C-alpha positions as a LaTeX table, in Angstrom:
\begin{tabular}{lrrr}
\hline
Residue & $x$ (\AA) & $y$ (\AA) & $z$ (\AA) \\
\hline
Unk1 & 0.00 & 0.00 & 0.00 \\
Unk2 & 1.02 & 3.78 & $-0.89$ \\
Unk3 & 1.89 & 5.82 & 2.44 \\
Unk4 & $-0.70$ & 8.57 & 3.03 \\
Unk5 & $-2.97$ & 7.14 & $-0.19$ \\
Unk6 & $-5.40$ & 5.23 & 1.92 \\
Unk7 & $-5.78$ & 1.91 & 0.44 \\
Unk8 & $-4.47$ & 1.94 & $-2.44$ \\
Unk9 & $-2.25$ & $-0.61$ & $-3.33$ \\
Unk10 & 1.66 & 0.52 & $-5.30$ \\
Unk11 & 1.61 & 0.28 & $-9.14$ \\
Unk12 & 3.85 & $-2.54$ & $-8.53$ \\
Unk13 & 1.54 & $-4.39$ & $-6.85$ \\
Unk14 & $-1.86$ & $-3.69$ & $-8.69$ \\
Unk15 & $-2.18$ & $-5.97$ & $-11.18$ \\
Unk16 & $-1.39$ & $-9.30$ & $-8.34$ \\
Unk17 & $-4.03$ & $-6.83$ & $-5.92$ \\
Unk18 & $-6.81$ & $-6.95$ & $-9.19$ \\
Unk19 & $-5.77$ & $-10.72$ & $-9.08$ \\
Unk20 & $-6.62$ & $-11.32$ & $-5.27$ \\
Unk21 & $-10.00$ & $-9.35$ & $-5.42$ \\
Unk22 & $-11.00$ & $-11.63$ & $-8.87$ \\
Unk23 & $-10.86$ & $-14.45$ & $-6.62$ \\
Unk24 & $-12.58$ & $-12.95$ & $-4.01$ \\
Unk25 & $-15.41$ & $-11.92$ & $-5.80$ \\
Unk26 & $-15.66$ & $-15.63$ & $-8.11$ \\
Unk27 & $-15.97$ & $-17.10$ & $-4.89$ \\
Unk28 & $-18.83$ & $-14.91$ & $-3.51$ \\
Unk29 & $-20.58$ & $-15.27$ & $-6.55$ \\
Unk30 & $-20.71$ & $-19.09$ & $-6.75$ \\
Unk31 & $-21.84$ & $-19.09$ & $-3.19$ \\
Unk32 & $-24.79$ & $-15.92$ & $-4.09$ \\
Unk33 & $-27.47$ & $-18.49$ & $-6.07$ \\
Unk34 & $-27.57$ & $-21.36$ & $-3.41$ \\
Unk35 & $-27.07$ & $-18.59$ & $-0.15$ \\
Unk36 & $-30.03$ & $-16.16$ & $-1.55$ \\
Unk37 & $-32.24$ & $-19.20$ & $-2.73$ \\
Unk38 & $-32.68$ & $-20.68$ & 0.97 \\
Unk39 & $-33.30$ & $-16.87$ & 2.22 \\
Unk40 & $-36.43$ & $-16.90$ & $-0.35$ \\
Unk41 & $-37.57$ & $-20.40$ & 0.34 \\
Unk42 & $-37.50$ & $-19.11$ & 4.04 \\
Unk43 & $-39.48$ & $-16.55$ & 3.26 \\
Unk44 & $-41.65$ & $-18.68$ & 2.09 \\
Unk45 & $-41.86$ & $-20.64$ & 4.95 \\
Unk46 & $-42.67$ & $-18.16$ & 7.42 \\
Unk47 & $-45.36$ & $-16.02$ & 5.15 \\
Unk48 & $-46.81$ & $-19.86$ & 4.98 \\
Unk49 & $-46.82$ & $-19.96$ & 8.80 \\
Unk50 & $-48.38$ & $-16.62$ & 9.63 \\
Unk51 & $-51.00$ & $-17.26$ & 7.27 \\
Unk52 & $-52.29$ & $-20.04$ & 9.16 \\
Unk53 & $-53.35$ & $-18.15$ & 12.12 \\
Unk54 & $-57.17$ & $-17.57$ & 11.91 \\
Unk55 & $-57.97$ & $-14.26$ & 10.71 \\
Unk56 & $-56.43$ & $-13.92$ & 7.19 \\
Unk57 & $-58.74$ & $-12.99$ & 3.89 \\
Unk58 & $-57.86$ & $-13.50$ & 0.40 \\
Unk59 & $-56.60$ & $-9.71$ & 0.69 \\
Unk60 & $-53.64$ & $-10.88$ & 3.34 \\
Unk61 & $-52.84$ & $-13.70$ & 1.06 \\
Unk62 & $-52.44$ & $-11.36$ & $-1.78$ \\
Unk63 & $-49.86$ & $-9.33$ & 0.24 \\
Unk64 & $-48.03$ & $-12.34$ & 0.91 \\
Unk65 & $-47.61$ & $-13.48$ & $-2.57$ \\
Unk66 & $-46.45$ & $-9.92$ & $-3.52$ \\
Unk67 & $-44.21$ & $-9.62$ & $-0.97$ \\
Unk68 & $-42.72$ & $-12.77$ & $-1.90$ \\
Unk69 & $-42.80$ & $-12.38$ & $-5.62$ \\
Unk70 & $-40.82$ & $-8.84$ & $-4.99$ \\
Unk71 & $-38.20$ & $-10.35$ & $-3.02$ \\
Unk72 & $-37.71$ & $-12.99$ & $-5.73$ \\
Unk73 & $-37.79$ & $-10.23$ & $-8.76$ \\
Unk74 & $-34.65$ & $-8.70$ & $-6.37$ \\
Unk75 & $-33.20$ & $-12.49$ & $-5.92$ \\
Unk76 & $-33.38$ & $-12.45$ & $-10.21$ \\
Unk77 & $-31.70$ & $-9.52$ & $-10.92$ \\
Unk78 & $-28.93$ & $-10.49$ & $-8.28$ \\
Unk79 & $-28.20$ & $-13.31$ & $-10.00$ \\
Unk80 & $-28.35$ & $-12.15$ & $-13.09$ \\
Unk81 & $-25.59$ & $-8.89$ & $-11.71$ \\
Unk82 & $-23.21$ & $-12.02$ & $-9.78$ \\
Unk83 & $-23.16$ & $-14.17$ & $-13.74$ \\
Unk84 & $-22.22$ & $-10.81$ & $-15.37$ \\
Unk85 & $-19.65$ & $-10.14$ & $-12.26$ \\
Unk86 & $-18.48$ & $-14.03$ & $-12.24$ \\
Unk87 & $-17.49$ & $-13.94$ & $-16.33$ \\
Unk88 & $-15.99$ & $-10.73$ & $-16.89$ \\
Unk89 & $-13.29$ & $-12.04$ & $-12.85$ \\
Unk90 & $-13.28$ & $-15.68$ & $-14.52$ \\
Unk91 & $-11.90$ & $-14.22$ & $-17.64$ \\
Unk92 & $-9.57$ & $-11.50$ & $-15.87$ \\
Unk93 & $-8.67$ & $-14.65$ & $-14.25$ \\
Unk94 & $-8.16$ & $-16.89$ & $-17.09$ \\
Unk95 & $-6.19$ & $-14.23$ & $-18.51$ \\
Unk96 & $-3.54$ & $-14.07$ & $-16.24$ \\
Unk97 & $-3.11$ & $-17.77$ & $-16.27$ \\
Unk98 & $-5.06$ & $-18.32$ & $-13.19$ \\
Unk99 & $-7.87$ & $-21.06$ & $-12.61$ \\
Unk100 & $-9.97$ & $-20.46$ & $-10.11$ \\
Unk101 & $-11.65$ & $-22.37$ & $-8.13$ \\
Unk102 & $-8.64$ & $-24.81$ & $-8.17$ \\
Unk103 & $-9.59$ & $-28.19$ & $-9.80$ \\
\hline
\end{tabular}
């Protein structure tokens, strides 16, 4: 890192620094789908369990399913944002020589 630059790394070191964070970030996104999946199917679960209790119409059903269906629209476009993220580190990655994950 430059002195007095924050945390930047030296010019020296920036292309092994890009490196590092390419791995970092193919490894977060290959966890994102399976991680964010259980969080919806959770969801899922528990707007299930509330609407068991006596008392619920057709109208709190509706706002169930929407709130559900909204988180998933936001689980979507995640995914699709980590794919675009994961091929444009893979091939930075492949690149430099570098497979990642390691067979």
């Amino acid at each position: 890192m430059v002195e007095g630059r924050g945390l930047r790394p030296a010019k020296s070191a920036a292309g092994d620094v890009r490196l590092i964070h390419s791995r970092m970030v193919v490894d977060a996104c290959l966890r994102y789908s399976r991680r964010a999946l259980k969080n919806i199917l959770v969801l899922l679960v528990v707007i299930a369990v509330v609407l068991f209790f006596p008392g619920y119409t057709v109208r709190h059903v509706l706002v169930g399913a929407g709130v559900w269906l909204a988180f998933f629209a936001v689980y979507l476009i995640g995914l699709g944002i980590a794919r675009l993220r994961l091929a444009r580190h893979r091939n930075r990655l492949a690149a430099s020589g570098v497979q990642w994950p390691p067979p």
